[in-house]
């Protein structure tokens, strides 16, 4: 998958689960401040990424990610393994 495809999947997922406007989700959007302030919802997102892309995510690794772009890069890096 290309970065744009991963971004669109992630954006759609966040928009649907958080019920926010699509234009709010950008590559530089902060996960914890702008999009997913609740840790339970963050865990849900991790589970959805694992299911969609077929790899396990250590929650500590995920908690270090600050932006949507960080998540896209992480998915790209790990989905290729």
PDB file of C-alpha atoms in Angstrom:
ATOM      1  CA  UNK A   1       0.000   0.000   0.000  1.00  0.00           C
ATOM      2  CA  UNK A   2       1.104   3.530  -0.734  1.00  0.00           C
ATOM      3  CA  UNK A   3       1.299   6.203   1.984  1.00  0.00           C
ATOM      4  CA  UNK A   4      -1.809   7.899   0.580  1.00  0.00           C
ATOM      5  CA  UNK A   5      -3.808   4.663   0.688  1.00  0.00           C
ATOM      6  CA  UNK A   6      -2.746   4.013   4.279  1.00  0.00           C
ATOM      7  CA  UNK A   7      -3.591   7.612   5.192  1.00  0.00           C
ATOM      8  CA  UNK A   8      -7.049   7.359   3.585  1.00  0.00           C
ATOM      9  CA  UNK A   9      -7.782   4.095   5.415  1.00  0.00           C
ATOM     10  CA  UNK A  10      -6.655   5.608   8.722  1.00  0.00           C
ATOM     11  CA  UNK A  11      -8.582   8.830   8.092  1.00  0.00           C
ATOM     12  CA  UNK A  12     -11.785   6.942   7.245  1.00  0.00           C
ATOM     13  CA  UNK A  13     -11.383   4.804  10.348  1.00  0.00           C
ATOM     14  CA  UNK A  14     -10.856   7.794  12.651  1.00  0.00           C
ATOM     15  CA  UNK A  15     -13.708   9.792  11.082  1.00  0.00           C
ATOM     16  CA  UNK A  16     -16.143   6.897  11.466  1.00  0.00           C
ATOM     17  CA  UNK A  17     -15.193   5.894  15.011  1.00  0.00           C
ATOM     18  CA  UNK A  18     -14.798   9.422  16.396  1.00  0.00           C
ATOM     19  CA  UNK A  19     -17.544  10.995  14.270  1.00  0.00           C
ATOM     20  CA  UNK A  20     -15.456  14.010  13.353  1.00  0.00           C
ATOM     21  CA  UNK A  21     -15.176  15.989  10.122  1.00  0.00           C
ATOM     22  CA  UNK A  22     -12.745  14.462   7.577  1.00  0.00           C
ATOM     23  CA  UNK A  23     -10.855  17.734   7.091  1.00  0.00           C
ATOM     24  CA  UNK A  24      -9.732  17.580  10.724  1.00  0.00           C
ATOM     25  CA  UNK A  25      -7.647  14.456  10.012  1.00  0.00           C
ATOM     26  CA  UNK A  26      -4.355  15.524   8.415  1.00  0.00           C
ATOM     27  CA  UNK A  27      -0.892  13.980   8.382  1.00  0.00           C
ATOM     28  CA  UNK A  28       0.233  16.515  11.007  1.00  0.00           C
ATOM     29  CA  UNK A  29      -2.831  16.094  13.262  1.00  0.00           C
ATOM     30  CA  UNK A  30      -1.929  15.137  16.813  1.00  0.00           C
ATOM     31  CA  UNK A  31      -3.411  11.808  17.819  1.00  0.00           C
ATOM     32  CA  UNK A  32      -3.856  12.552  21.507  1.00  0.00           C
ATOM     33  CA  UNK A  33      -4.632  16.257  21.293  1.00  0.00           C
ATOM     34  CA  UNK A  34      -6.716  16.545  18.119  1.00  0.00           C
ATOM     35  CA  UNK A  35      -8.211  13.158  17.349  1.00  0.00           C
ATOM     36  CA  UNK A  36      -8.193  10.393  19.960  1.00  0.00           C
ATOM     37  CA  UNK A  37      -7.846  11.739  23.502  1.00  0.00           C
ATOM     38  CA  UNK A  38      -9.265   8.596  25.129  1.00  0.00           C
ATOM     39  CA  UNK A  39      -6.824   5.717  25.759  1.00  0.00           C
ATOM     40  CA  UNK A  40      -9.549   3.089  25.217  1.00  0.00           C
ATOM     41  CA  UNK A  41     -10.229   4.487  21.737  1.00  0.00           C
ATOM     42  CA  UNK A  42      -6.483   4.465  21.052  1.00  0.00           C
ATOM     43  CA  UNK A  43      -6.349   0.751  21.946  1.00  0.00           C
ATOM     44  CA  UNK A  44      -9.313   0.175  19.625  1.00  0.00           C
ATOM     45  CA  UNK A  45      -7.406   1.861  16.803  1.00  0.00           C
ATOM     46  CA  UNK A  46      -4.351  -0.320  17.475  1.00  0.00           C
ATOM     47  CA  UNK A  47      -6.551  -3.439  17.246  1.00  0.00           C
ATOM     48  CA  UNK A  48      -8.098  -2.244  13.978  1.00  0.00           C
ATOM     49  CA  UNK A  49      -4.667  -1.558  12.479  1.00  0.00           C
ATOM     50  CA  UNK A  50      -3.454  -5.004  13.530  1.00  0.00           C
ATOM     51  CA  UNK A  51      -6.484  -6.647  11.931  1.00  0.00           C
ATOM     52  CA  UNK A  52      -6.319  -4.601   8.714  1.00  0.00           C
ATOM     53  CA  UNK A  53      -2.578  -4.859   8.102  1.00  0.00           C
ATOM     54  CA  UNK A  54      -1.794  -8.250   9.648  1.00  0.00           C
ATOM     55  CA  UNK A  55       0.915  -7.493  12.191  1.00  0.00           C
ATOM     56  CA  UNK A  56       1.099  -7.077  15.969  1.00  0.00           C
ATOM     57  CA  UNK A  57       1.794  -3.699  17.539  1.00  0.00           C
ATOM     58  CA  UNK A  58       3.483  -3.238  20.882  1.00  0.00           C
ATOM     59  CA  UNK A  59       1.352  -0.624  22.651  1.00  0.00           C
ATOM     60  CA  UNK A  60       4.503   1.101  23.962  1.00  0.00           C
ATOM     61  CA  UNK A  61       5.673   1.625  20.375  1.00  0.00           C
ATOM     62  CA  UNK A  62       2.288   3.013  19.416  1.00  0.00           C
ATOM     63  CA  UNK A  63       2.095   5.345  22.403  1.00  0.00           C
ATOM     64  CA  UNK A  64       5.308   7.035  21.204  1.00  0.00           C
ATOM     65  CA  UNK A  65       3.597   8.133  17.989  1.00  0.00           C
ATOM     66  CA  UNK A  66       2.429  11.712  18.044  1.00  0.00           C
ATOM     67  CA  UNK A  67       0.799  12.368  14.675  1.00  0.00           C
ATOM     68  CA  UNK A  68      -1.226  10.665  11.978  1.00  0.00           C
ATOM     69  CA  UNK A  69       1.898  10.807   9.805  1.00  0.00           C
ATOM     70  CA  UNK A  70       3.813   8.846  12.454  1.00  0.00           C
ATOM     71  CA  UNK A  71       1.164   6.118  12.332  1.00  0.00           C
ATOM     72  CA  UNK A  72       1.177   6.022   8.522  1.00  0.00           C
ATOM     73  CA  UNK A  73       4.980   5.646   8.499  1.00  0.00           C
ATOM     74  CA  UNK A  74       4.808   2.932  11.180  1.00  0.00           C
ATOM     75  CA  UNK A  75       2.192   0.985   9.217  1.00  0.00           C
ATOM     76  CA  UNK A  76       4.207   1.298   6.008  1.00  0.00           C
ATOM     77  CA  UNK A  77       7.370   0.102   7.739  1.00  0.00           C
ATOM     78  CA  UNK A  78       5.746  -2.866   9.475  1.00  0.00           C
ATOM     79  CA  UNK A  79       3.311  -3.949   6.777  1.00  0.00           C
ATOM     80  CA  UNK A  80       6.241  -4.566   4.430  1.00  0.00           C
ATOM     81  CA  UNK A  81       7.876  -7.128   6.756  1.00  0.00           C
TER      82      UNK A  81
END
